[in-house]
Amino acid sequence: MTDILSEDEKWMARALELARQAERQGEVPVGAVVVLDGREVGAGYNTPITACDPTAHAEIRALRDAAARIGNYRLAGATLYVTLEPCTMCVGAIVHSRISRLVYGATEPKAGAVESARRTLEEPYLNWSVETVGGVLRDACSEIISHFFSRRRQEIRRRRQSSSGKE
């Protein structure tokens, strides 16, 4: 189990690097990596704002990258590492791409579709089963999101104050 855990932490650290790229672009800092046979075959980070694409979540971008690189939209045997619990759209893509294992860092209380707001992967009508592991590097994954939104709230307060003439 120690080898698996250290592998999970290694790949989650890579997903965190990608999340930082999203953050530098002003996007919500979420990163994702697809790993197959011990090597990275896909990577992505959030770009809905810069790409003007509501589907440009980190998971979707990583799945698209992996499918293009291996030449198959079916990614059976692969693990998807993502810094934040996936939403319903991303869970659907995970199932359709046949990801075998999902590893995520922080939970997403408002829109998480694995354990938080919904448990979509447990729906009996799904034709694919995905092993899930949550909480890998949870603190680091939570921190990057929390700091991002804290900074964003501070910026909004500053703008409101300056537009109302208050200092």
C-alpha positions as MATLAB code, in Angstrom:
seq = 'MTDILSEDEKWMARALELARQAERQGEVPVGAVVVLDGREVGAGYNTPITACDPTAHAEIRALRDAAARIGNYRLAGATLYVTLEPCTMCVGAIVHSRISRLVYGATEPKAGAVESARRTLEEPYLNWSVETVGGVLRDACSEIISHFFSRRRQEIRRRRQSSSGKE';
ca = [
       0.000    0.000    0.000;
       2.885    2.405    0.710;
       4.081    2.187   -2.906;
       0.596    2.989   -4.211;
       0.221    5.882   -1.786;
       3.571    7.382   -2.737;
       2.655    7.003   -6.438;
      -0.650    8.740   -5.771;
       1.127   11.580   -3.979;
       3.667   11.905   -6.810;
       0.962   12.268   -9.460;
      -1.177   14.533   -7.285;
       1.840   16.806   -6.899;
       1.981   16.953  -10.704;
      -1.735   17.837  -10.798;
      -1.032   20.628   -8.285;
       1.645   22.022  -10.648;
      -1.000   22.162  -13.348;
      -3.462   23.831  -10.952;
      -0.872   26.577  -10.384;
      -0.757   27.155  -14.155;
      -4.518   27.698  -14.134;
      -4.169   30.099  -11.224;
      -1.516   32.152  -13.059;
      -4.055   32.595  -15.865;
      -6.774   33.759  -13.464;
      -8.647   30.455  -13.679;
      -9.935   28.435  -10.727;
      -6.825   26.405   -9.822;
      -7.669   22.805  -10.657;
      -5.223   20.439  -12.348;
      -5.543   16.891  -13.657;
      -3.252   14.150  -14.952;
      -4.038   10.841  -16.658;
      -1.539    8.090  -15.890;
      -1.359    4.787  -17.752;
       1.244    2.095  -17.087;
       3.186    4.424  -14.802;
       3.529    7.309  -17.259;
       1.691   10.538  -17.885;
      -0.430   10.275  -21.021;
      -2.638   13.320  -20.495;
      -2.630   16.585  -18.595;
      -4.905   19.550  -18.196;
      -5.943   22.452  -16.053;
      -9.011   24.660  -15.866;
      -9.440   27.077  -18.783;
     -13.181   27.834  -19.095;
     -12.557   31.595  -18.923;
      -9.541   31.854  -21.234;
     -10.905   29.288  -23.708;
     -14.451   30.697  -23.463;
     -15.535   27.079  -23.092;
     -17.769   25.913  -20.234;
     -16.504   22.342  -20.684;
     -12.806   23.241  -20.338;
     -12.450   21.731  -16.874;
      -9.098   20.218  -15.934;
     -10.468   16.673  -16.107;
     -11.989   17.116  -19.568;
      -8.796   18.654  -20.915;
      -6.674   15.846  -19.429;
      -9.000   13.147  -20.830;
      -8.954   14.752  -24.285;
      -5.172   15.016  -24.182;
      -4.788   11.375  -23.136;
      -7.215   10.101  -25.776;
      -5.401   12.056  -28.491;
      -1.971   10.861  -27.346;
      -2.855    7.170  -27.172;
      -5.209    7.265  -30.153;
      -8.208    5.857  -28.302;
     -11.044    7.543  -26.413;
     -11.250    4.516  -24.139;
      -8.737    4.853  -21.315;
      -9.304    1.562  -19.488;
      -6.508    0.820  -17.047;
      -5.703    4.520  -16.584;
      -5.863    6.578  -13.411;
      -7.072   10.176  -13.390;
      -5.558   12.412  -10.712;
      -7.374   15.670  -10.039;
      -6.883   18.251   -7.313;
     -10.617   18.779   -6.717;
     -13.514   16.330   -6.539;
     -15.074   16.211  -10.036;
     -18.431   17.734  -10.946;
     -21.271   15.827  -12.622;
     -20.082   16.690  -16.149;
     -16.582   15.437  -15.419;
     -17.834   12.257  -13.732;
     -19.821   11.527  -16.891;
     -16.696   11.977  -19.006;
     -14.720    9.748  -16.626;
     -17.280    6.964  -17.060;
     -17.493    7.371  -20.851;
     -13.704    7.344  -21.195;
     -13.511    4.157  -19.099;
     -11.041    5.541  -16.566;
     -10.385    2.693  -14.132;
      -9.335    4.721  -11.122;
     -10.031    8.259   -9.937;
      -7.835    9.921   -7.312;
      -8.719   13.401   -6.078;
      -7.434   15.748   -3.413;
     -10.001   18.140   -1.971;
     -13.732   17.577   -1.752;
     -16.110   20.062   -3.391;
     -19.112   20.526   -1.074;
     -21.239   22.483   -3.561;
     -20.728   20.579   -6.813;
     -18.719   17.444   -6.028;
     -20.320   14.464   -7.753;
     -18.291   11.662   -6.159;
     -18.959   12.015   -2.430;
     -20.047   15.534   -1.531;
     -23.147   16.901   -3.271;
     -23.850   13.677   -5.199;
     -22.561   10.126   -5.442;
     -22.917    9.791   -9.182;
     -20.420    6.944   -9.589;
     -22.647    4.789   -7.360;
     -25.672    5.078   -9.659;
     -26.842    1.550  -10.608;
     -27.521    2.460  -14.252;
     -23.861    3.174  -15.036;
     -22.176    0.622  -17.276;
     -18.661    1.235  -15.909;
     -17.232    1.033  -12.417;
     -14.530    3.451  -11.273;
     -12.398    2.863   -8.194;
     -12.096    6.116   -6.229;
      -9.631    7.422   -3.689;
     -10.217   10.822   -2.114;
      -8.113   13.025    0.106;
      -4.672   12.547   -1.476;
      -2.668   15.682   -0.585;
      -5.998   17.081    0.626;
      -4.486   20.006    2.560;
      -2.392   21.280   -0.357;
      -5.308   20.853   -2.775;
      -7.740   22.631   -0.419;
      -5.284   25.415    0.297;
      -4.738   26.418   -3.329;
      -8.503   26.680   -3.906;
      -9.163   28.492   -0.600;
      -6.433   31.060   -1.191;
      -7.630   31.676   -4.744;
     -11.188   32.464   -3.658;
     -10.007   34.460   -0.627;
      -7.897   36.683   -2.916;
     -10.817   37.005   -5.322;
     -13.166   38.138   -2.517;
     -10.571   40.700   -1.352;
     -10.274   42.076   -4.901;
     -14.050   42.412   -5.157;
     -14.188   44.267   -1.809;
     -11.408   46.625   -2.945;
     -13.198   47.368   -6.221;
     -16.450   48.043   -4.399;
     -14.723   50.359   -1.952;
     -12.898   52.287   -4.672;
     -16.040   52.618   -6.803;
     -17.995   53.983   -3.831;
     -15.217   56.447   -2.974;
     -14.286   54.782    0.312;
     -10.707   54.133    1.274;
];
